[in-house]
Short mmCIF file of C-alpha atoms and ligand atoms in Angstrom, two decimals:
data_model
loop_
_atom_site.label_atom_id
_atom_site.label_comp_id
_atom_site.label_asym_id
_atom_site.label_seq_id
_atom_site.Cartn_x
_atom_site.Cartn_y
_atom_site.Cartn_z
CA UNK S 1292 -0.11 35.49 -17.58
CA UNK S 1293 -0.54 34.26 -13.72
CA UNK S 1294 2.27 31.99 -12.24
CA UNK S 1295 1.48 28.07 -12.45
CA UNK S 1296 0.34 26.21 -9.21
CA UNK S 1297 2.48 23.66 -8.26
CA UNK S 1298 1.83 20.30 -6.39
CA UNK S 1299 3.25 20.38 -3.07
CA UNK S 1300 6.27 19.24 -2.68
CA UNK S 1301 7.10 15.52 -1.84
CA UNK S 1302 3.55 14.34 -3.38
CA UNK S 1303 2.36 13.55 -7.14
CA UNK S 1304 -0.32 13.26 -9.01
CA UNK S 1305 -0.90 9.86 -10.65
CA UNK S 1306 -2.30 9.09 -14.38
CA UNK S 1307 -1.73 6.85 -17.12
CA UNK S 1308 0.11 4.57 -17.51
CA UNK S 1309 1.48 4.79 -14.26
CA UNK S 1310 -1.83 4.35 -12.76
CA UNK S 1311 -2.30 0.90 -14.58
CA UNK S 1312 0.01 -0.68 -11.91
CA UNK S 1313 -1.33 0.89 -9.17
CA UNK S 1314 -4.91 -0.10 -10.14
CA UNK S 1315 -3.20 -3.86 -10.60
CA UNK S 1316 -1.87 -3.79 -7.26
CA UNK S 1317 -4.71 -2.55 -5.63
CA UNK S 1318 -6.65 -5.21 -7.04
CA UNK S 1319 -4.16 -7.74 -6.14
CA UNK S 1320 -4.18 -6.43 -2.72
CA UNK S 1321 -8.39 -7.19 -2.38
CA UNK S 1322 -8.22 -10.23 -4.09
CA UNK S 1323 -5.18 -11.63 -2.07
CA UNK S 1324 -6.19 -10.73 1.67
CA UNK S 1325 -9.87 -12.15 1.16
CA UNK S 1326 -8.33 -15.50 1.64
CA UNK S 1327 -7.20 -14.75 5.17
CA UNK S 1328 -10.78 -13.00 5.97
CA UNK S 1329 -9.99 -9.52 5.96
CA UNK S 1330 -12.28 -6.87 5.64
CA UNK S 1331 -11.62 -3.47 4.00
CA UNK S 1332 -11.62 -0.78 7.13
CA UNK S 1333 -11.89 3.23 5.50
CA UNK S 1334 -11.25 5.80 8.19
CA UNK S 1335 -10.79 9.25 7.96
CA UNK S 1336 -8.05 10.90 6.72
CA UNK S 1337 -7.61 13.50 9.89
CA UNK S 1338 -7.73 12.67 13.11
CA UNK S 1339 -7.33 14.45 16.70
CA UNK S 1340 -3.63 14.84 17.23
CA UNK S 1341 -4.18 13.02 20.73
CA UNK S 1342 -4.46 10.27 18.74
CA UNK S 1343 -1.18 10.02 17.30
CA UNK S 1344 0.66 11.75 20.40
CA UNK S 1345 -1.17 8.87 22.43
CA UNK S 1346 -0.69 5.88 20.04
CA UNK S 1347 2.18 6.21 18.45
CA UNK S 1348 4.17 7.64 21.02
CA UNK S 1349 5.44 11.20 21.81
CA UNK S 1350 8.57 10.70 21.79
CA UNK S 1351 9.13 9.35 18.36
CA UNK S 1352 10.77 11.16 15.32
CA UNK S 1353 6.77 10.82 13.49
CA UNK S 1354 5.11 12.43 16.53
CA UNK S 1355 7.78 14.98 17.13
CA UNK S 1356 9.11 15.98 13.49
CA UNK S 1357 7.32 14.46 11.10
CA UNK S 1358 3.23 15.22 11.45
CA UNK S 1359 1.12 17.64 9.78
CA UNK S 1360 -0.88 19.38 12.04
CA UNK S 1361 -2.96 22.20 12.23
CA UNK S 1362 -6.35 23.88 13.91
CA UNK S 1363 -9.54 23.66 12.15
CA UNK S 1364 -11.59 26.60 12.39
CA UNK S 1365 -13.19 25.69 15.66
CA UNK S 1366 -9.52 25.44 17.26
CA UNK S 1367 -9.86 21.81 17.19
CA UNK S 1368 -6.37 20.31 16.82
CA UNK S 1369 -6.03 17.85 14.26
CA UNK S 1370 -3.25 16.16 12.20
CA UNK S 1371 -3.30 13.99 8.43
CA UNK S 1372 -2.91 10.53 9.51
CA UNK S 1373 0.93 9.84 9.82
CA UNK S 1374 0.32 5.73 9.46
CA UNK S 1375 -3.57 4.22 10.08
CA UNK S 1376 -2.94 1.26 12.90
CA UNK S 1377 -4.05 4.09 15.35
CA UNK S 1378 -6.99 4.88 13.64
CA UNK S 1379 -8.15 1.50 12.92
CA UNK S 1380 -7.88 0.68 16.81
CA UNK S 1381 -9.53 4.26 17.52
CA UNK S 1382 -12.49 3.11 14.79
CA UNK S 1383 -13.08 -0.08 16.58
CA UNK S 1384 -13.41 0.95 20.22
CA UNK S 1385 -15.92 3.89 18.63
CA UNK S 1386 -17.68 1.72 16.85
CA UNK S 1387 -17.82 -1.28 19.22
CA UNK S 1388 -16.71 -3.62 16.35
CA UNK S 1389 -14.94 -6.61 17.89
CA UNK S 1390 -18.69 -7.42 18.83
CA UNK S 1391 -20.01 -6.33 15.37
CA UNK S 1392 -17.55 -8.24 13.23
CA UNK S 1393 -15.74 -11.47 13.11
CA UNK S 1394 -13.01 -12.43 13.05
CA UNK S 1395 -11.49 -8.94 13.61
CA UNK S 1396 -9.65 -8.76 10.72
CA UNK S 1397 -9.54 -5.53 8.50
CA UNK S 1398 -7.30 -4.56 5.82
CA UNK S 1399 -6.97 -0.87 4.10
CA UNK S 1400 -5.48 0.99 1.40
CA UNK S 1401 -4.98 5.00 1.24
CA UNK S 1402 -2.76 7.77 1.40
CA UNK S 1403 -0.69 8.84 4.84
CA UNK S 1404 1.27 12.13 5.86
CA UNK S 1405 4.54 12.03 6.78
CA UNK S 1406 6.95 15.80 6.72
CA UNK S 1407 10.23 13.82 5.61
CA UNK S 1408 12.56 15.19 3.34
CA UNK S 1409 11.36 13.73 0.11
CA UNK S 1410 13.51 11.55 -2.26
CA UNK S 1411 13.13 8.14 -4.41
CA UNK S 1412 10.56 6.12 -2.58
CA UNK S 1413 9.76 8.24 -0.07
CA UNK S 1414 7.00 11.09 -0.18
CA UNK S 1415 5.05 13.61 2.18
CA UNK S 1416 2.06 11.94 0.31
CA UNK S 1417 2.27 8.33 0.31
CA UNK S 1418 0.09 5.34 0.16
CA UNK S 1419 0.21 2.33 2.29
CA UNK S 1420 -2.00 -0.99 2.57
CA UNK S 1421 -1.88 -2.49 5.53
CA UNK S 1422 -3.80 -4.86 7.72
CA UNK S 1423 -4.66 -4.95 11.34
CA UNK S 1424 -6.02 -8.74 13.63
CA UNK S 1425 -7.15 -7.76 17.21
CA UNK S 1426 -8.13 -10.35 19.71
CA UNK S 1427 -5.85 -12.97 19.04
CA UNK S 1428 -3.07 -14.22 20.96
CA UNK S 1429 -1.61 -17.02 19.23
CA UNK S 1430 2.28 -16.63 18.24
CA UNK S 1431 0.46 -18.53 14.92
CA UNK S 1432 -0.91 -15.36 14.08
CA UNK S 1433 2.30 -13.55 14.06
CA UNK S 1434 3.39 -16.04 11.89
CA UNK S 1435 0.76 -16.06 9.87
CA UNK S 1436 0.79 -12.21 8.81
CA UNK S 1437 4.66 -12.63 8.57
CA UNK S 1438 3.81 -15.31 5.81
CA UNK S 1439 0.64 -13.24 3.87
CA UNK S 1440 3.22 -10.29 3.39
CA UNK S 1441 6.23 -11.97 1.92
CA UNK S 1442 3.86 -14.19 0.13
CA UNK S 1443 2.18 -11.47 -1.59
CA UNK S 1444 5.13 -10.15 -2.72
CA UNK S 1445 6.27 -12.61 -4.41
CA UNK S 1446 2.91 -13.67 -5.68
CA UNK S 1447 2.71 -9.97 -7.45
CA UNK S 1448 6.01 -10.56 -8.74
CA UNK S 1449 8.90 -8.96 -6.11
CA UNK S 1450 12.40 -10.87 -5.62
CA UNK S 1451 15.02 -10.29 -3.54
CA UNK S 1452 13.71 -9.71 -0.18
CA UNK S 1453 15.04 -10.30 3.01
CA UNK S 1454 12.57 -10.77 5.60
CA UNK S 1455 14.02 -9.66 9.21
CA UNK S 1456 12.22 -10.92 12.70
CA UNK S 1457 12.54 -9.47 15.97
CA UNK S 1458 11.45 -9.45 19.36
CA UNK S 1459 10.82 -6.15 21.14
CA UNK S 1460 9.73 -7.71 24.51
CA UNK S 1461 7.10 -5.96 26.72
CA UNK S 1462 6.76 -3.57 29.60
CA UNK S 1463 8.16 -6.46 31.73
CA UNK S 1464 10.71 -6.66 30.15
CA UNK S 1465 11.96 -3.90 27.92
CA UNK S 1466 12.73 -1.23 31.05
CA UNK S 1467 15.43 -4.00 32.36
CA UNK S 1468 16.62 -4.37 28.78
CA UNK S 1469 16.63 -0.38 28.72
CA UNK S 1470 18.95 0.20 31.48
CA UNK S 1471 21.33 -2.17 30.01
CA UNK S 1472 21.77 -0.73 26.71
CA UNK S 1473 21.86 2.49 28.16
CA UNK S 1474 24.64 1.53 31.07
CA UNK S 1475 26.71 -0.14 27.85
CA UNK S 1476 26.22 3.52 25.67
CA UNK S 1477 26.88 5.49 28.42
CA UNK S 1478 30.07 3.65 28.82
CA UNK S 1479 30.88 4.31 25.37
CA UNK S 1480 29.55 7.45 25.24
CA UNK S 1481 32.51 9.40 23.86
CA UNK S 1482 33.34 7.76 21.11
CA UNK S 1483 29.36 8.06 19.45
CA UNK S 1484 28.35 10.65 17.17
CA UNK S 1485 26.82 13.90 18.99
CA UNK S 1486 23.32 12.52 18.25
CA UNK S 1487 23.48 9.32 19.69
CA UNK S 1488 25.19 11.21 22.51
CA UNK S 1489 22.14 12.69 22.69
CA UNK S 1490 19.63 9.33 22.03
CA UNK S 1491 21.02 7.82 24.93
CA UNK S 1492 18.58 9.06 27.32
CA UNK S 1493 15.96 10.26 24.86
CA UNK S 1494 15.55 7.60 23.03
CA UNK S 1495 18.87 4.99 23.27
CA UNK S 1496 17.22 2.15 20.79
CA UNK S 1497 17.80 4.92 18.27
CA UNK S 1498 21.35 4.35 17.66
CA UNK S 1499 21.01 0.63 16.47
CA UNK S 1500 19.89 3.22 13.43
CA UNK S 1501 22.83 5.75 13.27
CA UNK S 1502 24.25 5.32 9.64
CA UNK S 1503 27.80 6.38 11.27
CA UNK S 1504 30.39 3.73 10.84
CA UNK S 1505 31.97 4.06 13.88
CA UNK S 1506 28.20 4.12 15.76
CA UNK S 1507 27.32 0.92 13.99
CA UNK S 1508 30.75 -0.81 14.88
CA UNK S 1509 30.24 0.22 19.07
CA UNK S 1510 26.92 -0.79 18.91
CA UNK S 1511 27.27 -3.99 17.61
CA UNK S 1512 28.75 -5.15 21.33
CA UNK S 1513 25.85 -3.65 22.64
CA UNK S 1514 23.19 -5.90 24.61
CA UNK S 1515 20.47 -7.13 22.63
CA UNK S 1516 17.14 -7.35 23.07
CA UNK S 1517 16.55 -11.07 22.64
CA UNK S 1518 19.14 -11.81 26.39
CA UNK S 1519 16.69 -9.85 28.03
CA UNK S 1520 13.26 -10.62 26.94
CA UNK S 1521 11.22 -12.31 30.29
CA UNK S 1522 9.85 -15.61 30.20
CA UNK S 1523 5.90 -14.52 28.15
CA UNK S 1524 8.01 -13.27 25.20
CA UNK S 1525 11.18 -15.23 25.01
CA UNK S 1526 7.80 -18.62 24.71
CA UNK S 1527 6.10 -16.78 22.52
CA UNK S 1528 8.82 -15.43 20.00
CA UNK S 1529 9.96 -19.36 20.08
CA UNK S 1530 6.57 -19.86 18.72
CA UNK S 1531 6.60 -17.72 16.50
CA UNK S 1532 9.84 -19.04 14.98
CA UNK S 1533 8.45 -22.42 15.02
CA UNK S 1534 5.35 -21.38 13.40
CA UNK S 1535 7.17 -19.57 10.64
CA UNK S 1536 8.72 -22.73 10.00
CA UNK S 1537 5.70 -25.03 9.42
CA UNK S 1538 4.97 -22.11 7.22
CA UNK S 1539 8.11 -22.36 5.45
CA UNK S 1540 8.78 -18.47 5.69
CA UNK S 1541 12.43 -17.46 5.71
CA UNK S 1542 13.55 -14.86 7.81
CA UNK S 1543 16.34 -13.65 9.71
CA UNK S 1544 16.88 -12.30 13.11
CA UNK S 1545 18.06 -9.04 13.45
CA UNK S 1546 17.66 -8.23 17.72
CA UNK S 1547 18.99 -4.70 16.47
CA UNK S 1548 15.75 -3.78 14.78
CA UNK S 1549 13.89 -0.99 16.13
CA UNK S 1550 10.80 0.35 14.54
CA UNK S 1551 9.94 4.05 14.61
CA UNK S 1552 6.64 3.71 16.66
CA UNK S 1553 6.62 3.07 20.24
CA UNK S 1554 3.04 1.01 19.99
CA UNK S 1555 4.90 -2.11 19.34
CA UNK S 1556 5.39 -5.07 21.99
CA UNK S 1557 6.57 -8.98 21.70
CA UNK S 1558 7.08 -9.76 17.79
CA UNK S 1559 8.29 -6.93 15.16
CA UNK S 1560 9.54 -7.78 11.37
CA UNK S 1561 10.28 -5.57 8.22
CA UNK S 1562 10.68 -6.57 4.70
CA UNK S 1563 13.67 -4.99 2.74
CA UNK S 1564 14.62 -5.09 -0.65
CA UNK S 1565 18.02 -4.84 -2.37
CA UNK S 1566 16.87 -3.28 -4.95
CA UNK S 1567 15.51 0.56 -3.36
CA UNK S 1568 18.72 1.79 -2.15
CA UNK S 1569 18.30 3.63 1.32
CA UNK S 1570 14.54 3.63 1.04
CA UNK S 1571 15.27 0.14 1.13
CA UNK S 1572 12.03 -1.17 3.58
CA UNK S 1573 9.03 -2.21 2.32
CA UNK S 1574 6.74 -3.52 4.81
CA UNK S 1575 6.89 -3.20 8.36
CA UNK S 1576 4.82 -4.07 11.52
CA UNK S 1577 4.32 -6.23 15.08
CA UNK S 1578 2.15 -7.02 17.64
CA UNK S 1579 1.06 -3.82 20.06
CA UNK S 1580 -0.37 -5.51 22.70
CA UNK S 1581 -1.28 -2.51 24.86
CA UNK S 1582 -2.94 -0.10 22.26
CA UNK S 1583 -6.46 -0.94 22.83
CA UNK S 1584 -5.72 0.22 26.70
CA UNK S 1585 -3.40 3.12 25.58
CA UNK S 1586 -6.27 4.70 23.17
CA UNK S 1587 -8.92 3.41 26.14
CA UNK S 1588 -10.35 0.31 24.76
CA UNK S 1589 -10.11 -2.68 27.10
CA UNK S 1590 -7.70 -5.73 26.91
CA UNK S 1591 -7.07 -6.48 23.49
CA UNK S 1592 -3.98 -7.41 21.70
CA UNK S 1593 -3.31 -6.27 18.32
CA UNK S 1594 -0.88 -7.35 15.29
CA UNK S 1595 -0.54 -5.97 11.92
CA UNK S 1596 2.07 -4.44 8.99
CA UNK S 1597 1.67 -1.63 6.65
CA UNK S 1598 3.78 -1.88 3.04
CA UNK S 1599 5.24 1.25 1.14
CA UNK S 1600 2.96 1.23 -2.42
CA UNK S 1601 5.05 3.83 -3.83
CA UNK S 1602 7.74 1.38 -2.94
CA UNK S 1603 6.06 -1.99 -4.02
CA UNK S 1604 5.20 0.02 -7.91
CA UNK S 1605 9.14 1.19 -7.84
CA UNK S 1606 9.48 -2.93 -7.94
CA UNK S 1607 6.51 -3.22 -10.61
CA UNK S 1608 8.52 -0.95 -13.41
CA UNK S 1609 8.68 -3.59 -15.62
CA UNK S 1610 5.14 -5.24 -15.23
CA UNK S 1611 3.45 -4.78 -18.27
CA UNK S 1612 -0.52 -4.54 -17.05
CA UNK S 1613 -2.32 -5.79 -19.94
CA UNK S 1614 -4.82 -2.75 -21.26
CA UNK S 1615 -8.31 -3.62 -21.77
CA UNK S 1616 -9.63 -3.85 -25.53
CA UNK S 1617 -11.18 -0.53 -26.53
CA UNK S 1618 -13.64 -0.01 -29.70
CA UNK S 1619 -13.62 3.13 -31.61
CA UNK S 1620 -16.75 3.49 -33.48
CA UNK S 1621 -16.58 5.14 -36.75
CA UNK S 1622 -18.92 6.48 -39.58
CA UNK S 1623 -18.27 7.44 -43.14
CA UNK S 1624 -20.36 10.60 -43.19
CA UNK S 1625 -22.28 13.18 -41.01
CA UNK S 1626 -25.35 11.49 -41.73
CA UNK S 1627 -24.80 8.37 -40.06
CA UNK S 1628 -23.80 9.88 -36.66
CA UNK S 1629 -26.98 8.78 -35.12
CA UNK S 1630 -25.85 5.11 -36.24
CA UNK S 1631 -22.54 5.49 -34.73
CA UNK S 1632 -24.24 7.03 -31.33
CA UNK S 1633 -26.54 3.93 -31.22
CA UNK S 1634 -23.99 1.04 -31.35
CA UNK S 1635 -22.04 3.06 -29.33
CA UNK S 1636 -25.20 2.93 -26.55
CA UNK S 1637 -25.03 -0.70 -27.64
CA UNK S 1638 -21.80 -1.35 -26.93
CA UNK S 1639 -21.83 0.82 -23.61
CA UNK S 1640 -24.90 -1.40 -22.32
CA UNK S 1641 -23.34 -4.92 -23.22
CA UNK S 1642 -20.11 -3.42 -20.96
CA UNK S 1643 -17.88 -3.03 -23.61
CA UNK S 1644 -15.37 0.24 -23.70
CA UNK S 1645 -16.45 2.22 -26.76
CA UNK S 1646 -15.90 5.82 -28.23
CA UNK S 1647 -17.08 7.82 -30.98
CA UNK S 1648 -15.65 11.07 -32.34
CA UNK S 1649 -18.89 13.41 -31.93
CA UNK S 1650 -17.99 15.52 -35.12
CA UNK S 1651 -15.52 14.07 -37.29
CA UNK S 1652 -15.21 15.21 -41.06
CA UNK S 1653 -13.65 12.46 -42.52
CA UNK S 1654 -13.06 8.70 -41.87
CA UNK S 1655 -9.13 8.84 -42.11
CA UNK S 1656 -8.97 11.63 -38.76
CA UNK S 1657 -10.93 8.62 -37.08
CA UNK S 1658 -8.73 6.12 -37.83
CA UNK S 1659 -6.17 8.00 -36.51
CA UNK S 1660 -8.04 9.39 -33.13
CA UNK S 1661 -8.80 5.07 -32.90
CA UNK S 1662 -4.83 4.66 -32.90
CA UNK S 1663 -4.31 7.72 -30.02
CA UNK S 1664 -6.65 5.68 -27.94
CA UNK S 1665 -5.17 2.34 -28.51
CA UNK S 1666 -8.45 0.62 -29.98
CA UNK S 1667 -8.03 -2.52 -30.59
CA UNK S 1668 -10.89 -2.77 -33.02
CA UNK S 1669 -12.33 0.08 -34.79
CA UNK S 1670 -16.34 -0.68 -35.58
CA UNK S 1671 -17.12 1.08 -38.82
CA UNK S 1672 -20.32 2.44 -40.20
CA UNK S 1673 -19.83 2.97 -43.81
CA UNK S 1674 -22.67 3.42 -46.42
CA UNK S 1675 -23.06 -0.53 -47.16
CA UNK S 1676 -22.99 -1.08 -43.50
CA UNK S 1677 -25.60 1.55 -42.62
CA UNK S 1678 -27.91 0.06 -45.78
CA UNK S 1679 -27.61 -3.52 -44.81
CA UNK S 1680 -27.58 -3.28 -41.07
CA UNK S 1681 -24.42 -4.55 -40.77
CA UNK S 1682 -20.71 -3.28 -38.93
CA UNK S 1683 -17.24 -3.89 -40.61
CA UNK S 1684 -14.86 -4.78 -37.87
CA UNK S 1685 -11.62 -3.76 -38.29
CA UNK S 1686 -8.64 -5.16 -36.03
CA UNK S 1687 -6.07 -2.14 -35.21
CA UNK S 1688 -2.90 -4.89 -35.17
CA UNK S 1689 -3.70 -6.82 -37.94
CA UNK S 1690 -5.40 -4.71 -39.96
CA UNK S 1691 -7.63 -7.56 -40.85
CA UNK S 1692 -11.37 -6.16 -41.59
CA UNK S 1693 -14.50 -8.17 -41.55
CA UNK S 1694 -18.08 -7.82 -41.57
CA UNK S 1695 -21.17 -8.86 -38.98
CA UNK S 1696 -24.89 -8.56 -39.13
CA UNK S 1697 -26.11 -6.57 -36.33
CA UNK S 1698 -27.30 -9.71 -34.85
CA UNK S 1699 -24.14 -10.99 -34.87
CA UNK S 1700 -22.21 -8.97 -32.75
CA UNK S 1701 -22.82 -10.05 -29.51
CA UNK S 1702 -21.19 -13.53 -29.89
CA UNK S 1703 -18.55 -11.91 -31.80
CA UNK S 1704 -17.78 -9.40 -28.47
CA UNK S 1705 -18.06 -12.63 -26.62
CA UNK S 1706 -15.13 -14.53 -28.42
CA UNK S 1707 -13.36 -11.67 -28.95
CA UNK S 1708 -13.26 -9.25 -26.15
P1 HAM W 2981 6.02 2.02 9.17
O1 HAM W 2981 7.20 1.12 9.23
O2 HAM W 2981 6.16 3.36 9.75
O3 HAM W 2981 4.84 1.23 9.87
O4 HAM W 2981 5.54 2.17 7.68
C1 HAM W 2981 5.29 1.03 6.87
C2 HAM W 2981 5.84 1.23 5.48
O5 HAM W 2981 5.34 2.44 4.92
C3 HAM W 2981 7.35 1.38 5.40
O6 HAM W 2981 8.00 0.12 5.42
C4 HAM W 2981 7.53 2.07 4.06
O7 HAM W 2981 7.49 1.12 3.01
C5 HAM W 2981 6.28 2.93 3.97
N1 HAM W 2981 6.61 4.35 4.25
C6 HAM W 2981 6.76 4.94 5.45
N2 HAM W 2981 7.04 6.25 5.30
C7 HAM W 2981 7.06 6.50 3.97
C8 HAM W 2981 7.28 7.68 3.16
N3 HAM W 2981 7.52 8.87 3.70
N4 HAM W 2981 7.23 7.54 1.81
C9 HAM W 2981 6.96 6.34 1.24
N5 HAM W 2981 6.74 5.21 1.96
C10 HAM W 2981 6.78 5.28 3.30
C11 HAM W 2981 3.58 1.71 10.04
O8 HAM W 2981 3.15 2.67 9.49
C12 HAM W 2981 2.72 0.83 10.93
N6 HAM W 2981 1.39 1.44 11.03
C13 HAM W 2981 2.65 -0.57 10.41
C14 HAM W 2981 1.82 -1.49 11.26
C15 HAM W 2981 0.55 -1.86 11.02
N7 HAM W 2981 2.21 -2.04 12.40
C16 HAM W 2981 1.22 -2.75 12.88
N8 HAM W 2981 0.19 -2.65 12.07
#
């Protein structure tokens, strides 16, 4: 016998039941970001590595570790979308749509790539929704998306989250911030770890991150971000803090955030939860007010957040997605197959979810197949039924039966399905 093909590692394949929660959240996810206007945005899955090395930044741990990339046949070098906020902006300078649609708003929902060492909530596979505004200035905005995401969350059902705001200033500002933190690490320099030795000139926000004890404990004396932010940011991350407010968003300020991709200017957040252990962020995004230029679009700013699904369904364990009612149709004998196949047509047509074994012996394998399924009602066709036109209705829980004219079963799906 031939060996068994795997899948890959650090992605899986999704069925049911687990699939029941992901269908709920996707649902949730259209349902709930129509009321800010968004529009779904699908773009491909691969993309010209310039795109990512460009956008995201070549110098971060995504770009430089974590990408798959490869030639295509024509030596074209591509890579499987690492995160989508480069793509969308890509999509909408290519397709000219910040005159095409308004407002600019577009939300999405599909798998990324990441080459991370796989463990619980995190995958080389993984799914993300996310949502992306362009054009729009307002610190209210920032605000607003803040609110949508930690709203959602706890709309779907998710507790315990701790909402953390930053500021990650701007070209203005940032390079004088830079030289700072990197005077204060240099200073300190011998007492860090040998890699944020080494982040100190590659890439010194980096060792906010270091999990070392003795990194963390330096590096909280370390200058922050928010002393040096110039006069544009410092007025608009007020804003945003007074905007959250009216909103009646909780968050906390953490000036020692730093998020992986380089893209992001002015406001950044995450969402963590208690509950995921050191996969422990769920949502994450800012404003990248440069993007459009970087990628060679003109001036326009950007704001968005992508959130972990694998991470949101690891909070959903205990949702119980009600299944919708199924009908197995059943017939006493051979002979009445034709019957079965016909209310079966019926029952497809009216929109009902119906099945029929094609070539069962015996009513009592039926009944059984009906409970594999989960029917909630099995429709029989017995000899009385098939004489008189007629279907005995059986209920799967109760194990109540009953018995309808033909005519009658269309109000009876209506009241009871
Ligand atoms: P990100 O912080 O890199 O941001 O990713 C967002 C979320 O994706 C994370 O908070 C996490 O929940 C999830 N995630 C990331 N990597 C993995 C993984 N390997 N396995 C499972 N889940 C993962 C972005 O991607 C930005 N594009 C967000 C954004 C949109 N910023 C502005 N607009």
């Amino acid at each position: 016998m031939s060996s068994k093909v795997t899948a890959p590692k650090g992605t899986v394949d999704l069925f049911s039941p687990q699939i029941n929660k992901w269908q709920f959240l996707e649902d949730k996810i259209r349902s709930y970001f129509s009321r800010f206007l968004y529009q779904e945005i699908r773009t491909p899955v691969f993309e010209h590595s310039e795109l990512f090395q460009r956008g995201i930044g070549s110098e971060t741990e995504v770009v430089q570790k974590e990408m798959y990339t490869f030639k295509d046949k024509a030596g074209r070098n591509l890579t499987l979308r690492p995160e989508n906020t480069a793509s969308v902006v890509r999509s909408t300078i290519e397709n000219n749509l910040l005159n095409e649609i308004f407002p600019a708003r577009f939300f999405y929902i599909g798998p990324m790539f990441r080459y991370e060492k796989p463990q619980k909530g995190r995958q080389r596979q993984f799914h993300q929704f996310g949502i992306e505004v362009f054009g729009d200035k307002s610190p209210r905005v920032d605000a607003e998306i803040i609110y949508s995401a930690v709203n959602f969350l706890e709309e779907i059902g998710i507790r315990e989250i701790q909402t953390e705001i930053n500021s990650v200033g701007c070209p203005v500002c940032r390079p004088v911030y830079l030289e700072k933190l990197i005077a204060a690490a240099e200073a300190k320099a011998q007492d860090l770890c040998n890699e944020c030795q080494r982040k100190i000139h590659t890439n010194p926000l980096r060792i906010f991150d270091c999990k070392n004890e003795k990194c963390a404990a330096i590096s909280e004396d370390f200058p922050k971000i928010t002393e040096y932010l110039c006069e544009e940011c410092d007025t608009h991350f007020e804003q945003v803090k007074s905007s959250l407010e009216i909103l009646q968003v909780k968050t906390v300020l953490n000036p020692r955030m730093v998020r992986g991709l380089d893209y992001y200017t002015k406001t950044a957040f995450e969402i963590t939860s208690g509950q995921l252990g050191a996969q422990n962020a769920i949502l994450g995004g800012g404003r990248y007010d440069n993007l459009f230029r970087d990628l060679g679009g003109g001036d326009v700013v950007g704001i968005g957040f992508a959130a972990g699904m694998e991470r949101i369904i690891l909070h959903l364990q205990d949702l119980e997605v009600p299944a919708p009612k199924k009908i197995f149709v059943i017939y006493q004998d051979p002979s009445f197959q034709d019957a079965a196949h016909a209310l079966c047509e019926r029952l497809w047509r009216l929109g009902y979810r119906a099945i029929m074994e094609y070539d069962a012996k015996n009513m009592k394998k039926q009944f059984k197949k009906g409970d594999k399924v989960s029917a909630a009602y099995s429709f029989i066709l017995g000899e009385d039924e098939v004489r008189d036109n007629t279907v005995s209705i059986k209920d799967m829980s109760t194990r109540q039966q009953e018995t309808l004219k033909q005519e009658e079963l269309e109000s009876w799906l209506k009241n009871n399905i």
